């Protein structure tokens, strides 16, 4: 098994961050797996057209979607909540070819699909990889980044609240399959790899909006753990009968979205409506006793009351629309 070992100093320095690169990697893996599953979404079909004409991108994405050990240059620890994709790609391009080839070979050793890595024989491996992730970001993530960011920020706020009330043990509990293996160690994997010893720079926790998948980013002494965020990225739709007809579809969607406390701005992004529309619906729901607002710093977070939970529990689900294709 593989442990992440955190002493008191490491826990005190641990924090949350966002990573556009990790989100892009997550999305590309999901789309690559859709192609393997035989039922590709419109975005996966766009990806297929790209990979058909780009052997390097096809080889790289095949590797990262079918291995237990990601190449180091695609898993870079982010720095903060405002990490920029350009900065992450610059770090990727700075990795020498010799190091890139070594980590690709190691990644292939842990892959469950044995494919050729002849695509990695070219010079400038990480420059080529950065170009792949730049395109993946531009086509499949950047157009929807505000909504993705809102989902991840809600996850971080939830875990930060648990952290403040109960400490790191409870804040990390419930992250995918991760479990505590003692007072100062997290069981990261049942696979046998070298344990990670986290120093006084702490562990950076990074959510992504994929439904599965966790990995570490290692650039000693900096380490990050990427994990699936709570909540969903899909647009929330509710059927228009029953309670939804009684209170109105717009207010019903807001109640459904308030599974986690959210600001009006986050709800507007998540639901794809104007801030004014959200504010009006929240005012009506608040006056009816279905939601309550609580100030945290400069922001007001709304959450469901007991009445709101009861109403939300009676909302019939609606059908989700297909994810729109992106691309050139």
PDB file of C-alpha atoms in Angstrom, residues 25-310:
ATOM      1  CA  UNK A  25      -6.203  16.309 -17.424  1.00  0.00           C
ATOM      2  CA  UNK A  26      -9.361  15.060 -15.712  1.00  0.00           C
ATOM      3  CA  UNK A  27     -11.551  16.108 -18.646  1.00  0.00           C
ATOM      4  CA  UNK A  28      -9.270  14.598 -21.293  1.00  0.00           C
ATOM      5  CA  UNK A  29      -9.163  11.291 -19.405  1.00  0.00           C
ATOM      6  CA  UNK A  30     -12.970  11.232 -19.190  1.00  0.00           C
ATOM      7  CA  UNK A  31     -13.297  11.890 -22.931  1.00  0.00           C
ATOM      8  CA  UNK A  32     -10.634   9.297 -23.811  1.00  0.00           C
ATOM      9  CA  UNK A  33     -12.497   6.714 -21.693  1.00  0.00           C
ATOM     10  CA  UNK A  34     -15.757   7.591 -23.447  1.00  0.00           C
ATOM     11  CA  UNK A  35     -14.108   6.667 -26.744  1.00  0.00           C
ATOM     12  CA  UNK A  36     -13.006   3.345 -25.266  1.00  0.00           C
ATOM     13  CA  UNK A  37     -16.523   2.726 -23.970  1.00  0.00           C
ATOM     14  CA  UNK A  38     -18.055   3.013 -27.424  1.00  0.00           C
ATOM     15  CA  UNK A  39     -20.637   5.674 -26.561  1.00  0.00           C
ATOM     16  CA  UNK A  40     -18.786   8.954 -27.127  1.00  0.00           C
ATOM     17  CA  UNK A  41     -20.380  12.279 -26.290  1.00  0.00           C
ATOM     18  CA  UNK A  42     -20.168  15.121 -28.825  1.00  0.00           C
ATOM     19  CA  UNK A  43     -17.022  16.378 -27.092  1.00  0.00           C
ATOM     20  CA  UNK A  44     -15.454  12.907 -27.213  1.00  0.00           C
ATOM     21  CA  UNK A  45     -16.174  12.793 -30.938  1.00  0.00           C
ATOM     22  CA  UNK A  46     -14.326  16.091 -31.336  1.00  0.00           C
ATOM     23  CA  UNK A  47     -11.417  14.598 -29.394  1.00  0.00           C
ATOM     24  CA  UNK A  48     -11.421  11.525 -31.664  1.00  0.00           C
ATOM     25  CA  UNK A  49     -11.107  13.712 -34.739  1.00  0.00           C
ATOM     26  CA  UNK A  50      -8.154  15.528 -33.185  1.00  0.00           C
ATOM     27  CA  UNK A  51      -6.343  12.342 -32.084  1.00  0.00           C
ATOM     28  CA  UNK A  52      -6.757  10.745 -35.511  1.00  0.00           C
ATOM     29  CA  UNK A  53      -4.432  13.389 -36.939  1.00  0.00           C
ATOM     30  CA  UNK A  54      -2.040  13.829 -33.978  1.00  0.00           C
ATOM     31  CA  UNK A  55      -0.041  10.686 -33.038  1.00  0.00           C
ATOM     32  CA  UNK A  56       1.728  12.438 -30.144  1.00  0.00           C
ATOM     33  CA  UNK A  57      -1.533  13.560 -28.519  1.00  0.00           C
ATOM     34  CA  UNK A  58      -3.085  10.136 -29.148  1.00  0.00           C
ATOM     35  CA  UNK A  59      -0.160   8.342 -27.505  1.00  0.00           C
ATOM     36  CA  UNK A  60       0.034  10.684 -24.518  1.00  0.00           C
ATOM     37  CA  UNK A  61      -3.691  10.558 -23.773  1.00  0.00           C
ATOM     38  CA  UNK A  62      -3.778   6.790 -24.199  1.00  0.00           C
ATOM     39  CA  UNK A  63      -0.996   6.510 -21.605  1.00  0.00           C
ATOM     40  CA  UNK A  64      -2.408   8.900 -18.981  1.00  0.00           C
ATOM     41  CA  UNK A  65      -5.874   7.333 -19.218  1.00  0.00           C
ATOM     42  CA  UNK A  66      -4.598   3.786 -18.638  1.00  0.00           C
ATOM     43  CA  UNK A  67      -1.918   3.927 -15.940  1.00  0.00           C
ATOM     44  CA  UNK A  68      -1.612   3.958 -12.157  1.00  0.00           C
ATOM     45  CA  UNK A  69       1.457   6.230 -12.384  1.00  0.00           C
ATOM     46  CA  UNK A  70       1.094   9.536 -14.213  1.00  0.00           C
ATOM     47  CA  UNK A  71       4.158  11.056 -15.881  1.00  0.00           C
ATOM     48  CA  UNK A  72       5.475  13.725 -13.507  1.00  0.00           C
ATOM     49  CA  UNK A  73       5.294  16.501 -16.093  1.00  0.00           C
ATOM     50  CA  UNK A  74       1.475  16.241 -16.403  1.00  0.00           C
ATOM     51  CA  UNK A  75       0.942  16.256 -12.613  1.00  0.00           C
ATOM     52  CA  UNK A  76       2.349  19.554 -11.349  1.00  0.00           C
ATOM     53  CA  UNK A  77       1.497  20.798  -7.829  1.00  0.00           C
ATOM     54  CA  UNK A  78      -0.483  24.061  -8.092  1.00  0.00           C
ATOM     55  CA  UNK A  79       0.402  27.056  -5.971  1.00  0.00           C
ATOM     56  CA  UNK A  80      -2.838  28.734  -4.949  1.00  0.00           C
ATOM     57  CA  UNK A  81      -6.532  29.342  -5.584  1.00  0.00           C
ATOM     58  CA  UNK A  82      -5.544  31.596  -8.492  1.00  0.00           C
ATOM     59  CA  UNK A  83      -3.193  29.237 -10.349  1.00  0.00           C
ATOM     60  CA  UNK A  84      -3.066  30.044 -14.075  1.00  0.00           C
ATOM     61  CA  UNK A  85      -2.911  27.451 -16.844  1.00  0.00           C
ATOM     62  CA  UNK A  86      -0.123  29.422 -18.553  1.00  0.00           C
ATOM     63  CA  UNK A  87       2.090  29.149 -15.472  1.00  0.00           C
ATOM     64  CA  UNK A  88       1.449  25.412 -15.159  1.00  0.00           C
ATOM     65  CA  UNK A  89       2.249  24.814 -18.829  1.00  0.00           C
ATOM     66  CA  UNK A  90       5.452  26.841 -18.475  1.00  0.00           C
ATOM     67  CA  UNK A  91       6.522  24.489 -15.674  1.00  0.00           C
ATOM     68  CA  UNK A  92       5.686  21.529 -17.900  1.00  0.00           C
ATOM     69  CA  UNK A  93       7.796  22.859 -20.771  1.00  0.00           C
ATOM     70  CA  UNK A  94      10.764  23.368 -18.412  1.00  0.00           C
ATOM     71  CA  UNK A  95      11.125  19.606 -17.771  1.00  0.00           C
ATOM     72  CA  UNK A  96      14.104  18.227 -19.781  1.00  0.00           C
ATOM     73  CA  UNK A  97      13.522  15.493 -22.364  1.00  0.00           C
ATOM     74  CA  UNK A  98      15.674  13.011 -20.413  1.00  0.00           C
ATOM     75  CA  UNK A  99      13.472  13.348 -17.318  1.00  0.00           C
ATOM     76  CA  UNK A 100      10.313  13.220 -19.425  1.00  0.00           C
ATOM     77  CA  UNK A 101      11.349   9.971 -21.131  1.00  0.00           C
ATOM     78  CA  UNK A 102      12.231   8.391 -17.787  1.00  0.00           C
ATOM     79  CA  UNK A 103       8.873   9.217 -16.240  1.00  0.00           C
ATOM     80  CA  UNK A 104       7.002   8.085 -19.391  1.00  0.00           C
ATOM     81  CA  UNK A 105       8.776   4.724 -19.168  1.00  0.00           C
ATOM     82  CA  UNK A 106       7.818   4.437 -15.493  1.00  0.00           C
ATOM     83  CA  UNK A 107       4.224   5.357 -16.299  1.00  0.00           C
ATOM     84  CA  UNK A 108       4.095   2.685 -19.001  1.00  0.00           C
ATOM     85  CA  UNK A 109       5.385   0.114 -16.494  1.00  0.00           C
ATOM     86  CA  UNK A 110       2.243   0.676 -14.399  1.00  0.00           C
ATOM     87  CA  UNK A 111      -0.162   0.870 -17.373  1.00  0.00           C
ATOM     88  CA  UNK A 112      -2.883  -1.752 -17.817  1.00  0.00           C
ATOM     89  CA  UNK A 113      -2.725  -1.293 -21.599  1.00  0.00           C
ATOM     90  CA  UNK A 114       0.638  -2.066 -23.204  1.00  0.00           C
ATOM     91  CA  UNK A 115       0.960   0.422 -26.041  1.00  0.00           C
ATOM     92  CA  UNK A 116       4.037   1.635 -27.849  1.00  0.00           C
ATOM     93  CA  UNK A 117       5.678   4.828 -26.606  1.00  0.00           C
ATOM     94  CA  UNK A 118       7.373   5.525 -29.950  1.00  0.00           C
ATOM     95  CA  UNK A 119       5.432   8.798 -29.977  1.00  0.00           C
ATOM     96  CA  UNK A 120       7.786  10.017 -27.205  1.00  0.00           C
ATOM     97  CA  UNK A 121      10.961   9.646 -29.320  1.00  0.00           C
ATOM     98  CA  UNK A 122      10.741  13.202 -30.672  1.00  0.00           C
ATOM     99  CA  UNK A 123      12.725  16.120 -29.275  1.00  0.00           C
ATOM    100  CA  UNK A 124      10.872  18.644 -27.119  1.00  0.00           C
ATOM    101  CA  UNK A 125       8.565  16.120 -25.453  1.00  0.00           C
ATOM    102  CA  UNK A 126       7.230  18.452 -22.800  1.00  0.00           C
ATOM    103  CA  UNK A 127       6.761  21.316 -25.259  1.00  0.00           C
ATOM    104  CA  UNK A 128       4.613  18.968 -27.331  1.00  0.00           C
ATOM    105  CA  UNK A 129       2.763  17.843 -24.195  1.00  0.00           C
ATOM    106  CA  UNK A 130       2.136  21.463 -23.184  1.00  0.00           C
ATOM    107  CA  UNK A 131       0.637  22.098 -26.624  1.00  0.00           C
ATOM    108  CA  UNK A 132      -1.693  19.110 -26.140  1.00  0.00           C
ATOM    109  CA  UNK A 133      -2.907  20.403 -22.776  1.00  0.00           C
ATOM    110  CA  UNK A 134      -3.226  23.959 -24.063  1.00  0.00           C
ATOM    111  CA  UNK A 135      -5.576  22.724 -26.784  1.00  0.00           C
ATOM    112  CA  UNK A 136      -7.448  20.491 -24.343  1.00  0.00           C
ATOM    113  CA  UNK A 137      -7.936  23.471 -22.040  1.00  0.00           C
ATOM    114  CA  UNK A 138      -9.100  25.761 -24.848  1.00  0.00           C
ATOM    115  CA  UNK A 139     -11.517  23.270 -26.389  1.00  0.00           C
ATOM    116  CA  UNK A 140     -12.960  21.328 -23.476  1.00  0.00           C
ATOM    117  CA  UNK A 141     -12.448  23.241 -20.215  1.00  0.00           C
ATOM    118  CA  UNK A 142     -12.020  26.995 -20.660  1.00  0.00           C
ATOM    119  CA  UNK A 143     -15.494  27.570 -22.213  1.00  0.00           C
ATOM    120  CA  UNK A 144     -17.033  26.069 -19.061  1.00  0.00           C
ATOM    121  CA  UNK A 145     -14.384  27.141 -16.533  1.00  0.00           C
ATOM    122  CA  UNK A 146     -16.591  29.505 -14.456  1.00  0.00           C
ATOM    123  CA  UNK A 147     -19.070  26.693 -13.724  1.00  0.00           C
ATOM    124  CA  UNK A 148     -16.315  24.165 -13.058  1.00  0.00           C
ATOM    125  CA  UNK A 149     -14.615  26.633 -10.725  1.00  0.00           C
ATOM    126  CA  UNK A 150     -17.876  27.218  -8.846  1.00  0.00           C
ATOM    127  CA  UNK A 151     -18.291  23.463  -8.215  1.00  0.00           C
ATOM    128  CA  UNK A 152     -14.715  23.199  -6.933  1.00  0.00           C
ATOM    129  CA  UNK A 153     -14.993  26.302  -4.761  1.00  0.00           C
ATOM    130  CA  UNK A 154     -18.136  24.889  -3.128  1.00  0.00           C
ATOM    131  CA  UNK A 155     -16.253  21.693  -2.349  1.00  0.00           C
ATOM    132  CA  UNK A 156     -13.378  23.644  -0.826  1.00  0.00           C
ATOM    133  CA  UNK A 157     -15.704  25.774   1.293  1.00  0.00           C
ATOM    134  CA  UNK A 158     -17.433  22.656   2.605  1.00  0.00           C
ATOM    135  CA  UNK A 159     -14.149  20.999   3.552  1.00  0.00           C
ATOM    136  CA  UNK A 160     -12.747  24.232   4.994  1.00  0.00           C
ATOM    137  CA  UNK A 161     -15.816  24.451   7.246  1.00  0.00           C
ATOM    138  CA  UNK A 162     -15.316  20.859   8.406  1.00  0.00           C
ATOM    139  CA  UNK A 163     -11.625  21.620   8.938  1.00  0.00           C
ATOM    140  CA  UNK A 164     -12.402  24.648  11.110  1.00  0.00           C
ATOM    141  CA  UNK A 165     -14.886  22.717  13.216  1.00  0.00           C
ATOM    142  CA  UNK A 166     -13.280  19.297  13.465  1.00  0.00           C
ATOM    143  CA  UNK A 167      -9.743  19.313  12.008  1.00  0.00           C
ATOM    144  CA  UNK A 168      -8.003  17.704   9.059  1.00  0.00           C
ATOM    145  CA  UNK A 169      -9.040  14.135   9.838  1.00  0.00           C
ATOM    146  CA  UNK A 170     -12.724  14.865   9.261  1.00  0.00           C
ATOM    147  CA  UNK A 171     -12.032  17.280   6.379  1.00  0.00           C
ATOM    148  CA  UNK A 172     -10.171  14.605   4.417  1.00  0.00           C
ATOM    149  CA  UNK A 173     -12.575  11.791   5.299  1.00  0.00           C
ATOM    150  CA  UNK A 174     -14.947  11.167   2.423  1.00  0.00           C
ATOM    151  CA  UNK A 175     -12.477  12.145  -0.316  1.00  0.00           C
ATOM    152  CA  UNK A 176     -12.871   9.328  -2.824  1.00  0.00           C
ATOM    153  CA  UNK A 177     -11.318   6.116  -1.401  1.00  0.00           C
ATOM    154  CA  UNK A 178      -8.803   7.890   0.844  1.00  0.00           C
ATOM    155  CA  UNK A 179      -8.725   6.777   4.470  1.00  0.00           C
ATOM    156  CA  UNK A 180      -6.607   7.580   7.512  1.00  0.00           C
ATOM    157  CA  UNK A 181      -4.163   4.785   8.356  1.00  0.00           C
ATOM    158  CA  UNK A 182      -3.072   6.156  11.721  1.00  0.00           C
ATOM    159  CA  UNK A 183      -2.703   9.496  13.499  1.00  0.00           C
ATOM    160  CA  UNK A 184      -0.361  10.961  10.863  1.00  0.00           C
ATOM    161  CA  UNK A 185      -0.768   8.909   7.672  1.00  0.00           C
ATOM    162  CA  UNK A 186      -3.338   8.717   4.858  1.00  0.00           C
ATOM    163  CA  UNK A 187      -3.880   5.474   2.957  1.00  0.00           C
ATOM    164  CA  UNK A 188      -3.687   6.768  -0.612  1.00  0.00           C
ATOM    165  CA  UNK A 189      -3.558   3.512  -2.547  1.00  0.00           C
ATOM    166  CA  UNK A 190      -3.542  -0.238  -2.045  1.00  0.00           C
ATOM    167  CA  UNK A 191      -0.856  -0.403  -4.757  1.00  0.00           C
ATOM    168  CA  UNK A 192       2.737  -0.675  -3.586  1.00  0.00           C
ATOM    169  CA  UNK A 193       4.624   2.562  -4.281  1.00  0.00           C
ATOM    170  CA  UNK A 194       7.034   4.588  -2.200  1.00  0.00           C
ATOM    171  CA  UNK A 195       5.326   6.435   0.658  1.00  0.00           C
ATOM    172  CA  UNK A 196       5.160  10.225   0.352  1.00  0.00           C
ATOM    173  CA  UNK A 197       6.713  12.093   3.279  1.00  0.00           C
ATOM    174  CA  UNK A 198       5.173  15.567   3.433  1.00  0.00           C
ATOM    175  CA  UNK A 199       7.405  18.239   4.934  1.00  0.00           C
ATOM    176  CA  UNK A 200       6.770  21.684   6.360  1.00  0.00           C
ATOM    177  CA  UNK A 201       5.390  23.004   3.044  1.00  0.00           C
ATOM    178  CA  UNK A 202       2.310  20.890   3.661  1.00  0.00           C
ATOM    179  CA  UNK A 203       0.012  18.980   1.329  1.00  0.00           C
ATOM    180  CA  UNK A 204      -2.014  20.910  -1.260  1.00  0.00           C
ATOM    181  CA  UNK A 205      -5.545  19.524  -1.769  1.00  0.00           C
ATOM    182  CA  UNK A 206      -6.910  20.079  -5.281  1.00  0.00           C
ATOM    183  CA  UNK A 207     -10.478  19.198  -6.364  1.00  0.00           C
ATOM    184  CA  UNK A 208     -11.465  18.363  -9.930  1.00  0.00           C
ATOM    185  CA  UNK A 209     -14.969  17.990 -11.383  1.00  0.00           C
ATOM    186  CA  UNK A 210     -14.596  14.469 -12.727  1.00  0.00           C
ATOM    187  CA  UNK A 211     -16.684  11.878 -10.913  1.00  0.00           C
ATOM    188  CA  UNK A 212     -13.740   9.516 -10.324  1.00  0.00           C
ATOM    189  CA  UNK A 213      -9.969   9.603 -10.261  1.00  0.00           C
ATOM    190  CA  UNK A 214      -7.385  10.749  -7.748  1.00  0.00           C
ATOM    191  CA  UNK A 215      -3.672  11.250  -8.137  1.00  0.00           C
ATOM    192  CA  UNK A 216      -0.687  12.901  -6.536  1.00  0.00           C
ATOM    193  CA  UNK A 217       1.436  15.697  -7.964  1.00  0.00           C
ATOM    194  CA  UNK A 218       5.035  15.440  -6.830  1.00  0.00           C
ATOM    195  CA  UNK A 219       7.769  18.063  -7.154  1.00  0.00           C
ATOM    196  CA  UNK A 220       9.627  17.688  -3.831  1.00  0.00           C
ATOM    197  CA  UNK A 221       9.327  19.434  -1.475  1.00  0.00           C
ATOM    198  CA  UNK A 222       5.938  20.356  -2.996  1.00  0.00           C
ATOM    199  CA  UNK A 223       3.183  17.737  -3.052  1.00  0.00           C
ATOM    200  CA  UNK A 224      -0.491  17.876  -4.003  1.00  0.00           C
ATOM    201  CA  UNK A 225      -3.399  15.449  -3.841  1.00  0.00           C
ATOM    202  CA  UNK A 226      -6.004  15.776  -6.616  1.00  0.00           C
ATOM    203  CA  UNK A 227      -9.452  14.353  -5.805  1.00  0.00           C
ATOM    204  CA  UNK A 228     -13.043  14.383  -7.163  1.00  0.00           C
ATOM    205  CA  UNK A 229     -15.044  17.332  -5.867  1.00  0.00           C
ATOM    206  CA  UNK A 230     -18.394  16.982  -4.146  1.00  0.00           C
ATOM    207  CA  UNK A 231     -21.390  17.985  -6.205  1.00  0.00           C
ATOM    208  CA  UNK A 232     -21.987  17.761  -9.912  1.00  0.00           C
ATOM    209  CA  UNK A 233     -20.953  19.734 -12.955  1.00  0.00           C
ATOM    210  CA  UNK A 234     -24.055  18.830 -14.949  1.00  0.00           C
ATOM    211  CA  UNK A 235     -26.689  21.486 -15.432  1.00  0.00           C
ATOM    212  CA  UNK A 236     -29.468  20.979 -12.885  1.00  0.00           C
ATOM    213  CA  UNK A 237     -32.829  20.279 -14.446  1.00  0.00           C
ATOM    214  CA  UNK A 238     -36.058  19.358 -12.691  1.00  0.00           C
ATOM    215  CA  UNK A 239     -39.300  18.129 -14.166  1.00  0.00           C
ATOM    216  CA  UNK A 240     -42.048  20.730 -14.214  1.00  0.00           C
ATOM    217  CA  UNK A 241     -44.750  18.813 -12.360  1.00  0.00           C
ATOM    218  CA  UNK A 242     -45.473  18.445  -8.651  1.00  0.00           C
ATOM    219  CA  UNK A 243     -43.573  20.711  -6.264  1.00  0.00           C
ATOM    220  CA  UNK A 244     -41.658  22.282  -9.146  1.00  0.00           C
ATOM    221  CA  UNK A 245     -44.910  23.498 -10.692  1.00  0.00           C
ATOM    222  CA  UNK A 246     -46.065  24.813  -7.329  1.00  0.00           C
ATOM    223  CA  UNK A 247     -42.975  26.891  -6.561  1.00  0.00           C
ATOM    224  CA  UNK A 248     -41.768  27.492 -10.140  1.00  0.00           C
ATOM    225  CA  UNK A 249     -39.000  25.823 -12.123  1.00  0.00           C
ATOM    226  CA  UNK A 250     -36.413  28.547 -11.399  1.00  0.00           C
ATOM    227  CA  UNK A 251     -36.854  28.352  -7.624  1.00  0.00           C
ATOM    228  CA  UNK A 252     -36.955  24.543  -7.828  1.00  0.00           C
ATOM    229  CA  UNK A 253     -33.575  24.475  -9.600  1.00  0.00           C
ATOM    230  CA  UNK A 254     -32.094  26.735  -6.919  1.00  0.00           C
ATOM    231  CA  UNK A 255     -33.352  24.448  -4.150  1.00  0.00           C
ATOM    232  CA  UNK A 256     -31.848  21.457  -5.961  1.00  0.00           C
ATOM    233  CA  UNK A 257     -28.529  23.292  -6.364  1.00  0.00           C
ATOM    234  CA  UNK A 258     -28.354  24.170  -2.661  1.00  0.00           C
ATOM    235  CA  UNK A 259     -27.229  20.693  -1.651  1.00  0.00           C
ATOM    236  CA  UNK A 260     -24.160  22.646  -0.498  1.00  0.00           C
ATOM    237  CA  UNK A 261     -24.268  26.290   0.706  1.00  0.00           C
ATOM    238  CA  UNK A 262     -23.630  28.698  -2.171  1.00  0.00           C
ATOM    239  CA  UNK A 263     -23.424  32.397  -2.907  1.00  0.00           C
ATOM    240  CA  UNK A 264     -25.820  34.004  -5.395  1.00  0.00           C
ATOM    241  CA  UNK A 265     -22.916  34.436  -7.831  1.00  0.00           C
ATOM    242  CA  UNK A 266     -22.015  30.749  -7.641  1.00  0.00           C
ATOM    243  CA  UNK A 267     -25.644  29.758  -8.214  1.00  0.00           C
ATOM    244  CA  UNK A 268     -25.886  32.065 -11.228  1.00  0.00           C
ATOM    245  CA  UNK A 269     -22.823  30.430 -12.798  1.00  0.00           C
ATOM    246  CA  UNK A 270     -23.900  26.887 -11.932  1.00  0.00           C
ATOM    247  CA  UNK A 271     -27.422  27.362 -13.289  1.00  0.00           C
ATOM    248  CA  UNK A 272     -26.553  29.557 -16.266  1.00  0.00           C
ATOM    249  CA  UNK A 273     -28.894  32.417 -15.346  1.00  0.00           C
ATOM    250  CA  UNK A 274     -28.429  36.046 -14.401  1.00  0.00           C
ATOM    251  CA  UNK A 275     -27.478  37.172 -10.908  1.00  0.00           C
ATOM    252  CA  UNK A 276     -30.652  39.264 -10.756  1.00  0.00           C
ATOM    253  CA  UNK A 277     -32.804  36.219 -11.481  1.00  0.00           C
ATOM    254  CA  UNK A 278     -31.071  34.222  -8.753  1.00  0.00           C
ATOM    255  CA  UNK A 279     -31.370  37.040  -6.232  1.00  0.00           C
ATOM    256  CA  UNK A 280     -35.088  37.386  -6.899  1.00  0.00           C
ATOM    257  CA  UNK A 281     -35.735  33.676  -6.468  1.00  0.00           C
ATOM    258  CA  UNK A 282     -33.621  33.559  -3.291  1.00  0.00           C
ATOM    259  CA  UNK A 283     -35.597  36.444  -1.807  1.00  0.00           C
ATOM    260  CA  UNK A 284     -38.858  34.582  -2.419  1.00  0.00           C
ATOM    261  CA  UNK A 285     -37.478  31.328  -0.990  1.00  0.00           C
ATOM    262  CA  UNK A 286     -36.082  33.172   2.035  1.00  0.00           C
ATOM    263  CA  UNK A 287     -39.392  34.904   2.713  1.00  0.00           C
ATOM    264  CA  UNK A 288     -41.108  31.504   2.536  1.00  0.00           C
ATOM    265  CA  UNK A 289     -38.669  30.026   5.054  1.00  0.00           C
ATOM    266  CA  UNK A 290     -37.113  27.564   2.571  1.00  0.00           C
ATOM    267  CA  UNK A 291     -33.597  29.052   2.607  1.00  0.00           C
ATOM    268  CA  UNK A 292     -31.513  31.170   4.960  1.00  0.00           C
ATOM    269  CA  UNK A 293     -28.486  33.351   4.247  1.00  0.00           C
ATOM    270  CA  UNK A 294     -25.360  33.406   6.421  1.00  0.00           C
ATOM    271  CA  UNK A 295     -22.572  35.931   6.008  1.00  0.00           C
ATOM    272  CA  UNK A 296     -18.978  34.690   5.708  1.00  0.00           C
ATOM    273  CA  UNK A 297     -16.557  37.568   5.246  1.00  0.00           C
ATOM    274  CA  UNK A 298     -17.815  39.652   2.330  1.00  0.00           C
ATOM    275  CA  UNK A 299     -20.011  36.895   0.907  1.00  0.00           C
ATOM    276  CA  UNK A 300     -23.465  35.633   1.882  1.00  0.00           C
ATOM    277  CA  UNK A 301     -23.948  31.877   1.578  1.00  0.00           C
ATOM    278  CA  UNK A 302     -27.464  30.516   1.221  1.00  0.00           C
ATOM    279  CA  UNK A 303     -28.487  27.098   2.474  1.00  0.00           C
ATOM    280  CA  UNK A 304     -31.711  25.150   2.707  1.00  0.00           C
ATOM    281  CA  UNK A 305     -33.765  25.085   5.905  1.00  0.00           C
ATOM    282  CA  UNK A 306     -35.649  21.995   7.065  1.00  0.00           C
ATOM    283  CA  UNK A 307     -38.555  23.144   4.907  1.00  0.00           C
ATOM    284  CA  UNK A 308     -36.197  23.629   1.975  1.00  0.00           C
ATOM    285  CA  UNK A 309     -34.786  20.119   2.424  1.00  0.00           C
ATOM    286  CA  UNK A 310     -38.314  18.708   2.456  1.00  0.00           C
TER     287      UNK A 310
END
